[in-house]
CSV table of C-alpha atoms in Angstrom, one decimal:
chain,number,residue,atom,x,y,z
A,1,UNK,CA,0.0,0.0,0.0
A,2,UNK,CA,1.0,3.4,-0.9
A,3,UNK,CA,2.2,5.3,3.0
A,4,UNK,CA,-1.2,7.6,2.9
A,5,UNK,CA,-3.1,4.6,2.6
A,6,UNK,CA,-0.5,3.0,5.5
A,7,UNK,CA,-1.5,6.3,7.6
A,8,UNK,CA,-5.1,5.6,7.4
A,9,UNK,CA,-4.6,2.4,8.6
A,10,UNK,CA,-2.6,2.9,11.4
A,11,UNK,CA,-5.4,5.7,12.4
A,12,UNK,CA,-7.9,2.3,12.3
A,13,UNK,CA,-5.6,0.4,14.2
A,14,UNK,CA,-5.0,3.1,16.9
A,15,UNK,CA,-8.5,3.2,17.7
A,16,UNK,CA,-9.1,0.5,20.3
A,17,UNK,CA,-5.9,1.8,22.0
A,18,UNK,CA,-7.7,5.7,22.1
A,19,UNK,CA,-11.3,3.8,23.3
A,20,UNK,CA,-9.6,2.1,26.0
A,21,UNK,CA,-7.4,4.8,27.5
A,22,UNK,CA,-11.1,7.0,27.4
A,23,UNK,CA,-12.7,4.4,29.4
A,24,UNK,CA,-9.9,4.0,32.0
A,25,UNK,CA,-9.9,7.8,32.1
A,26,UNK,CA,-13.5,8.2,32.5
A,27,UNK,CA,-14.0,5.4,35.4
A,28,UNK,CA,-11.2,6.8,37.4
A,29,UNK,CA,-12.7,10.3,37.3
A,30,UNK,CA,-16.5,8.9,37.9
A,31,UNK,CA,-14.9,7.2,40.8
A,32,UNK,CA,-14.2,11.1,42.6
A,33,UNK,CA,-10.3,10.8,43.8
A,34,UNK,CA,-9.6,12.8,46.8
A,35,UNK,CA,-8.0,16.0,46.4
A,36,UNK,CA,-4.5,14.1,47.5
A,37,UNK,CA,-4.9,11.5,45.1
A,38,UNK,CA,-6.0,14.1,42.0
A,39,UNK,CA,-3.0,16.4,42.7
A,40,UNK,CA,-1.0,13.2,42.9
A,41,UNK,CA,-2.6,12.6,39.5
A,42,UNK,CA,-1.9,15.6,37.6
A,43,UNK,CA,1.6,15.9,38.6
A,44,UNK,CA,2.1,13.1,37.3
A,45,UNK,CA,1.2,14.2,33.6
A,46,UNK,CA,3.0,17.6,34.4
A,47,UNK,CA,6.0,15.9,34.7
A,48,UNK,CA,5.6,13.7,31.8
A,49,UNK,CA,4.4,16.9,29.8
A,50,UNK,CA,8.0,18.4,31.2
A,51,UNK,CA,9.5,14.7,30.2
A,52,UNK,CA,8.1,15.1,26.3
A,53,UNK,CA,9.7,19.0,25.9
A,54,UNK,CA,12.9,17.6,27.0
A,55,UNK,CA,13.0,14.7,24.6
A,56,UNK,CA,11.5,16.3,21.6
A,57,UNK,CA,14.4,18.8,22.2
A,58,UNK,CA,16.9,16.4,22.2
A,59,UNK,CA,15.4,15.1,18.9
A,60,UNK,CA,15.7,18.6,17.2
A,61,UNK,CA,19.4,19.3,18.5
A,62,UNK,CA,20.4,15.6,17.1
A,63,UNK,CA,18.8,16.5,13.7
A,64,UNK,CA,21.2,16.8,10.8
A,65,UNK,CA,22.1,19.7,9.0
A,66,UNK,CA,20.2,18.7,5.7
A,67,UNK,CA,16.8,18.6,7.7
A,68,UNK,CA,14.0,20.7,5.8
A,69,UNK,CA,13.3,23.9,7.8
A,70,UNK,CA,9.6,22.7,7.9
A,71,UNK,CA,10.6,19.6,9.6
A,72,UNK,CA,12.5,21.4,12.0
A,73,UNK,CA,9.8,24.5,12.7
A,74,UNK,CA,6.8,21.8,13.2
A,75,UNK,CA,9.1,20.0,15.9
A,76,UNK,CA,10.1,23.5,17.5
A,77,UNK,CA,6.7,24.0,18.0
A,78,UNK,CA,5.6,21.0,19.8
A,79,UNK,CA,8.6,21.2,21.9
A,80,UNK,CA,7.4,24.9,22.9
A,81,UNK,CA,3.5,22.9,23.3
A,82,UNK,CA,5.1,20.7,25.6
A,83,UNK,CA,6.7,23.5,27.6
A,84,UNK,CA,3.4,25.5,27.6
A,85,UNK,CA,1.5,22.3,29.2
A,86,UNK,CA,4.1,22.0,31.3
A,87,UNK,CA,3.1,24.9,33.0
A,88,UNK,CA,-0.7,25.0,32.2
A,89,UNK,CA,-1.0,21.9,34.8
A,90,UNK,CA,1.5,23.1,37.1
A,91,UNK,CA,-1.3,25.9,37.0
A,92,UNK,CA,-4.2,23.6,37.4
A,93,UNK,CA,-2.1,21.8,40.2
A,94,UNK,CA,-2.2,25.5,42.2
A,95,UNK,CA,-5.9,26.1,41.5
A,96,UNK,CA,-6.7,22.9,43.2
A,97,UNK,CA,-5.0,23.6,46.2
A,98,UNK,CA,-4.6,27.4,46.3
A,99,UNK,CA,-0.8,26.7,47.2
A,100,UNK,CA,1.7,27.6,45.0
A,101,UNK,CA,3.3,24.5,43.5
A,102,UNK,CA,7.3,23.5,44.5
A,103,UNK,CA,8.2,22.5,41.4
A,104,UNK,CA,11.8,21.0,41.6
A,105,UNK,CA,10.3,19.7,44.8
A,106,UNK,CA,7.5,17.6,42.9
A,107,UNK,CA,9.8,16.6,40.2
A,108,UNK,CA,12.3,14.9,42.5
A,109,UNK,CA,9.9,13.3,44.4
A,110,UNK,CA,8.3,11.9,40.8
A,111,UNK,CA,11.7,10.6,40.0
A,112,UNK,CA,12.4,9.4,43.6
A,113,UNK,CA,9.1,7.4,43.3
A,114,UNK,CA,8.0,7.5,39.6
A,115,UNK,CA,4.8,6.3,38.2
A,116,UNK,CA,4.3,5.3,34.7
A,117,UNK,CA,4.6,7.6,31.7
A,118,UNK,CA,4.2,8.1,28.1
A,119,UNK,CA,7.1,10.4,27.9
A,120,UNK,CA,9.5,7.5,28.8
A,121,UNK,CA,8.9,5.7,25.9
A,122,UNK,CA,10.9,8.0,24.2
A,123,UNK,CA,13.6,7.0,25.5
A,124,UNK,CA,12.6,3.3,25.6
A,125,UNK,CA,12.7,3.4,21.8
A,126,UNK,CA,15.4,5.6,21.4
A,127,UNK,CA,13.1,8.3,19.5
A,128,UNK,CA,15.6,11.1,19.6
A,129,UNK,CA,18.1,9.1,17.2
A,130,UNK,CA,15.4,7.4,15.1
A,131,UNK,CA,13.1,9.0,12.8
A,132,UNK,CA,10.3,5.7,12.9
A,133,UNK,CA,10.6,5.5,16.1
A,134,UNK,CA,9.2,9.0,16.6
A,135,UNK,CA,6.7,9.4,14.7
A,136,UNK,CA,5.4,6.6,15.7
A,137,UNK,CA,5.6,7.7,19.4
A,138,UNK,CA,3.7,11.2,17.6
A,139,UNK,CA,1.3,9.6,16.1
A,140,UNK,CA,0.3,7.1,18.7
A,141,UNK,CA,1.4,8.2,22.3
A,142,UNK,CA,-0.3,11.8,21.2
A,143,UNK,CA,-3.3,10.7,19.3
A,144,UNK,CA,-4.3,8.9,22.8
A,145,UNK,CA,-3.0,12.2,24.6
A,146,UNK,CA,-6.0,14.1,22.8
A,147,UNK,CA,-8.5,11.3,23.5
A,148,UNK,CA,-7.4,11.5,27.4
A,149,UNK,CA,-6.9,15.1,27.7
A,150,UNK,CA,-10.5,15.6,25.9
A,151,UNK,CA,-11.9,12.8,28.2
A,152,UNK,CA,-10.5,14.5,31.3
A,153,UNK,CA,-11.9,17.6,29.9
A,154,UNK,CA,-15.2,16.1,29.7
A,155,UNK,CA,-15.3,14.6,33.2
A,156,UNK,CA,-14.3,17.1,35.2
A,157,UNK,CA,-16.3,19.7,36.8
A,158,UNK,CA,-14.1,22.7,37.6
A,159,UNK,CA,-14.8,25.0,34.5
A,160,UNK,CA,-11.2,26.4,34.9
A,161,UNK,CA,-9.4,22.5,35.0
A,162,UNK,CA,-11.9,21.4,32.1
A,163,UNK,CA,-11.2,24.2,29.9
A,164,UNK,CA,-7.5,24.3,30.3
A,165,UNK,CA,-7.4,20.4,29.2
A,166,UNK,CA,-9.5,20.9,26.4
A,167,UNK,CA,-6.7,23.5,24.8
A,168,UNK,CA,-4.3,21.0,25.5
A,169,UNK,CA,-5.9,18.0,24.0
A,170,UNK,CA,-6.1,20.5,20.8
A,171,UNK,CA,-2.2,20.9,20.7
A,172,UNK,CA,-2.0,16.8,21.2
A,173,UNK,CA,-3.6,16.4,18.2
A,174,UNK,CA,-1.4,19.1,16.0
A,175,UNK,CA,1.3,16.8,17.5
A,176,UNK,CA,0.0,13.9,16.2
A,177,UNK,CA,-0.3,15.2,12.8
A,178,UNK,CA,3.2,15.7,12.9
A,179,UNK,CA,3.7,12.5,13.2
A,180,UNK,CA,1.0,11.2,10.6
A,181,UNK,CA,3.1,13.7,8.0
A,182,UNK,CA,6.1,11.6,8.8
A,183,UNK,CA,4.8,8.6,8.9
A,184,UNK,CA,3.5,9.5,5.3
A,185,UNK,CA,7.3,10.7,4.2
A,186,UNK,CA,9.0,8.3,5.4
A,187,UNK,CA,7.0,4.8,5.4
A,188,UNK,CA,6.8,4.4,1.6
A,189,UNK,CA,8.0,0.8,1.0
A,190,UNK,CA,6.8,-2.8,2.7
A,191,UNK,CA,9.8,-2.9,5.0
A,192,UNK,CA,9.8,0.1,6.5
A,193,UNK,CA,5.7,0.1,6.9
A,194,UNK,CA,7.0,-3.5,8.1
A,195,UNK,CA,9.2,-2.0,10.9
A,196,UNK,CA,6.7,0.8,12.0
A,197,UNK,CA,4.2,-1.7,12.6
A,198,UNK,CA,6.0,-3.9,14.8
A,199,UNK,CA,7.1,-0.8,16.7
A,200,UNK,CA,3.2,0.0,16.7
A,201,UNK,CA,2.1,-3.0,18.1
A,202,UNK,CA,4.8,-3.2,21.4
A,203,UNK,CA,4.3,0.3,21.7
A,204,UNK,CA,0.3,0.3,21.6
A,205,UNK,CA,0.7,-2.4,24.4
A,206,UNK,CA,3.0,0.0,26.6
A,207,UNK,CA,0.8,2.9,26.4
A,208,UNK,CA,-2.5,0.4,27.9
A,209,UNK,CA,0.1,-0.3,30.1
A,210,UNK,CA,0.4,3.3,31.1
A,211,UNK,CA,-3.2,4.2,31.1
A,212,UNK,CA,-3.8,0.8,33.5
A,213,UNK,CA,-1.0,2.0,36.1
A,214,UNK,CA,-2.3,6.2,35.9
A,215,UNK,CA,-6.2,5.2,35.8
A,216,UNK,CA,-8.8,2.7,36.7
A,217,UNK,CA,-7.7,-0.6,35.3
A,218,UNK,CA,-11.1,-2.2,33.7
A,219,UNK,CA,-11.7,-5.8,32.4
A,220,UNK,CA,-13.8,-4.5,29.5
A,221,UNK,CA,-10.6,-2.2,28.4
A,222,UNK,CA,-8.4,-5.1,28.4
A,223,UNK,CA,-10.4,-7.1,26.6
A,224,UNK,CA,-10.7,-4.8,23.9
A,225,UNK,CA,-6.8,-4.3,23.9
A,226,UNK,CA,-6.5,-8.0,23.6
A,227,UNK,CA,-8.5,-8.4,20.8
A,228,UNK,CA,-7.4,-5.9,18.7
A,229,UNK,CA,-3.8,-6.4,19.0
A,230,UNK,CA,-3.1,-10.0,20.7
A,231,UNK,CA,-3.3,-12.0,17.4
């Protein structure tokens, strides 16, 4: 298949992976955390939204000198996306509690006791040095990111929490494009499309993996996961 066509099926095979995360997402907030266990929560993705600008700008400083300026602007952005949600939680985080946040102070404690992230399969995959790699990672880890962020924007009550996830989950999916553009560029022949979707499938299963640990871990989710991508 030509790689639009490859795109377009990738999008299809994403989707139980997107419906699964929503439904973990959705239970967890139906199930009303305490105010300890949301701010737990949250810092938790502002750390991992700190954890994607750092690798995204490692990426762009490893690029070579031939890379097209459009390449390198679209990437630029995200990373400067990544730093804007970075703080647009840590804002969220302060609302909560009417405290202002420590934030070294909550990002050594994350890495002293860390919970699962997204952002770390970045490294896991060794995105920054290989072009499939991310945008695959683009393409899948921040398609879901919209679904979540737009699910959390749904459940939640507080106007000001809900509206400031629903502008992130807009900027996940520009990032996501990104990688659906360079998924089309670069997976033109059968062994590269070959490659991207074994990197899909282990990747897909990582990310469930992620949502189980961060949300509410249901049977019907799992279930869904292992039908569409156990065979």
């Amino acid at each position: 298949m030509d790689s639009k066509q490859f795109v377009k099926k990738m999008q299809e095979d994403n989707k139980a992976l997107f419906t699964a995360s929503e439904m973990q997402v959705e239970a967890y907030f139906n199930s009303n955390p305490s105010q300890e266990k949301l701010v737990d929560h949250f810092i938790g993705r502002m750390v991992n939204e700190r954890m994607n600008m750092v690798e995204i700008s490692a990426k762009i400083a490893n690029m070579p000198a031939s890379t097209p300026v459009e390449e390198l602007a679209l990437l630029t952005k995200q990373a400067q996306d990544e730093a804007k949600h970075f703080g647009m939680v840590k804002n969220v985080i302060e609302h909560i509690t009417g405290e202002t946040l420590d934030v070294e102070a909550a990002i050594l404690a994350e890495e002293a006791n860390p919970t699962a992230k997204g952002a770390a399969l970045l490294e896991k995959y060794e995105a920054a040095t290989d072009p499939l790699a991310m945008a695959a990672y683009q393409f899948i880890a921040e398609g879901r990111a919209e679904a979540v962020w737009n699910k959390m924007a749904e459940c939640i009550q507080d106007e000001y929490v809900s509206t400031t996830y629903a502008k992130i989950a807009k900027d996940e999916g520009f990032h996501a494009s990104i990688g659906a553009r360079s998924l089309a560029l670069l997976a033109t022949d059968e062994a590269t499309q070959a490659r991207v979707e074994q990197i899909a499938r282990t990747m897909r299963m990582d990310l469930f993996a992620v949502s189980c640990m961060n949300t509410t871990a249901l049977p019907e989710a799992k279930k869904l996961i292992d039908e569409a991508y156990s065979a």
